Amino acid sequence: MIELHWAWQLVIAAMLVVGGVFALVGAVGMLRFPDFFMRLHAPTKATTLGVGGVLLASLALGWAQGRWGLHELLITLFLFVTAPVSANLMAKAALHLRVPSKAPVPPDQPRP
């Protein structure tokens, strides 16, 4: 194992902490939000950023050790591309199935 410079250790630790906080917020959101549409935001926003932070920390560790980190980069790109698409498809399916929502209906806007 290669001993890393303290600056690399600090950057990697910060990315892990930020990623962990976002993953925790996403998990809490999955438990706290009352219906499907609100719960859909937790894994697609917060948890995606959490996993992205951990993958960026892994990428930085690879760079510090002299590796390119192509696997981590591809996983990160795939995650950030597929998460919004899958959330959109799940929301469209829920709308098609008329899944009930607890969100208040906004009032009609007057026409100018």
One Martini backbone bead per residue (centre of mass of N, CA, C, O) as a GRO file, in nm:
protein
  112
    1MET     BB    1   0.097   0.036   0.022
    2ILE     BB    2   0.048   0.369  -0.036
    3GLU     BB    3   0.151   0.665   0.084
    4LEU     BB    4  -0.025   0.947   0.140
    5HIS     BB    5  -0.082   1.253   0.117
    6TRP     BB    6  -0.252   1.471   0.315
    7ALA     BB    7  -0.417   1.609   0.089
    8TRP     BB    8  -0.543   1.357  -0.031
    9GLN     BB    9  -0.677   1.259   0.227
   10LEU     BB   10  -0.859   1.510   0.262
   11VAL     BB   11  -1.014   1.495  -0.005
   12ILE     BB   12  -1.124   1.206   0.025
   13ALA     BB   13  -1.267   1.247   0.296
   14ALA     BB   14  -1.459   1.470   0.201
   15MET     BB   15  -1.603   1.305  -0.020
   16LEU     BB   16  -1.707   1.084   0.172
   17VAL     BB   17  -1.874   1.267   0.356
   18VAL     BB   18  -2.055   1.394   0.141
   19GLY     BB   19  -2.163   1.127   0.029
   20GLY     BB   20  -2.282   1.026   0.301
   21VAL     BB   21  -2.481   1.257   0.347
   22PHE     BB   22  -2.646   1.220   0.088
   23ALA     BB   23  -2.727   0.925   0.145
   24LEU     BB   24  -2.874   0.986   0.410
   25VAL     BB   25  -3.083   1.182   0.296
   26GLY     BB   26  -3.206   0.976   0.098
   27ALA     BB   27  -3.296   0.769   0.314
   28VAL     BB   28  -3.476   0.960   0.478
   29GLY     BB   29  -3.662   1.035   0.240
   30MET     BB   30  -3.778   0.749   0.199
   31LEU     BB   31  -3.916   0.750   0.489
   32ARG     BB   32  -4.070   1.045   0.505
   33PHE     BB   33  -4.215   1.039   0.258
   34PRO     BB   34  -4.561   0.984   0.170
   35ASP     BB   35  -4.510   0.937  -0.146
   36PHE     BB   36  -4.404   0.841  -0.449
   37PHE     BB   37  -4.324   1.119  -0.575
   38MET     BB   38  -4.148   1.208  -0.333
   39ARG     BB   39  -3.964   0.948  -0.319
   40LEU     BB   40  -3.827   0.985  -0.600
   41HIS     BB   41  -3.613   1.208  -0.512
   42ALA     BB   42  -3.414   1.064  -0.325
   43PRO     BB   43  -3.260   0.865  -0.527
   44THR     BB   44  -3.217   1.080  -0.769
   45LYS     BB   45  -3.056   1.291  -0.596
   46ALA     BB   46  -2.905   1.228  -0.323
   47THR     BB   47  -2.795   0.939  -0.379
   48THR     BB   48  -2.644   1.008  -0.636
   49LEU     BB   49  -2.449   1.206  -0.496
   50GLY     BB   50  -2.336   1.001  -0.295
   51VAL     BB   51  -2.217   0.800  -0.499
   52GLY     BB   52  -2.052   1.012  -0.651
   53GLY     BB   53  -1.865   1.086  -0.413
   54VAL     BB   54  -1.741   0.804  -0.377
   55LEU     BB   55  -1.634   0.779  -0.668
   56LEU     BB   56  -1.452   1.031  -0.657
   57ALA     BB   57  -1.275   0.923  -0.430
   58SER     BB   58  -1.177   0.677  -0.591
   59LEU     BB   59  -1.053   0.841  -0.820
   60ALA     BB   60  -0.851   1.001  -0.642
   61LEU     BB   61  -0.700   0.753  -0.539
   62GLY     BB   62  -0.601   0.659  -0.815
   63TRP     BB   63  -0.443   0.916  -0.884
   64ALA     BB   64  -0.252   0.903  -0.632
   65GLN     BB   65  -0.149   0.601  -0.741
   66GLY     BB   66  -0.140   0.621  -1.078
   67ARG     BB   67  -0.424   0.589  -1.182
   68TRP     BB   68  -0.694   0.649  -1.392
   69GLY     BB   69  -1.002   0.546  -1.334
   70LEU     BB   70  -1.210   0.434  -1.551
   71HIS     BB   71  -1.428   0.282  -1.392
   72GLU     BB   72  -1.529   0.519  -1.217
   73LEU     BB   73  -1.605   0.707  -1.450
   74LEU     BB   74  -1.814   0.519  -1.585
   75ILE     BB   75  -2.001   0.486  -1.343
   76THR     BB   76  -2.067   0.785  -1.303
   77LEU     BB   77  -2.185   0.841  -1.582
   78PHE     BB   78  -2.404   0.621  -1.575
   79LEU     BB   79  -2.551   0.727  -1.325
   80PHE     BB   80  -2.611   1.029  -1.432
   81VAL     BB   81  -2.783   0.918  -1.679
   82THR     BB   82  -2.993   0.697  -1.556
   83ALA     BB   83  -3.148   0.828  -1.317
   84PRO     BB   84  -3.336   1.034  -1.467
   85VAL     BB   85  -3.465   0.831  -1.662
   86SER     BB   86  -3.591   0.638  -1.452
   87ALA     BB   87  -3.760   0.853  -1.305
   88ASN     BB   88  -3.930   0.935  -1.547
   89LEU     BB   89  -4.054   0.653  -1.603
   90MET     BB   90  -4.185   0.615  -1.323
   91ALA     BB   91  -4.365   0.868  -1.333
   92LYS     BB   92  -4.521   0.792  -1.590
   93ALA     BB   93  -4.635   0.526  -1.480
   94ALA     BB   94  -4.785   0.652  -1.237
   95LEU     BB   95  -4.968   0.834  -1.406
   96HIS     BB   96  -5.098   0.605  -1.574
   97LEU     BB   97  -5.196   0.452  -1.293
   98ARG     BB   98  -5.298   0.663  -1.084
   99VAL     BB   99  -5.126   0.753  -0.853
  100PRO     BB  100  -5.152   0.875  -0.558
  101SER     BB  101  -5.140   1.207  -0.411
  102LYS     BB  102  -5.046   1.442  -0.135
  103ALA     BB  103  -5.030   1.679  -0.300
  104PRO     BB  104  -5.111   1.984  -0.361
  105VAL     BB  105  -5.316   2.165  -0.555
  106PRO     BB  106  -5.277   2.407  -0.758
  107PRO     BB  107  -5.379   2.692  -0.850
  108ASP     BB  108  -5.508   2.871  -1.081
  109GLN     BB  109  -5.394   3.070  -1.329
  110PRO     BB  110  -5.413   3.366  -1.446
  111ARG     BB  111  -5.468   3.529  -1.727
  112PRO     BB  112  -5.314   3.798  -1.906
   0.00000   0.00000   0.00000
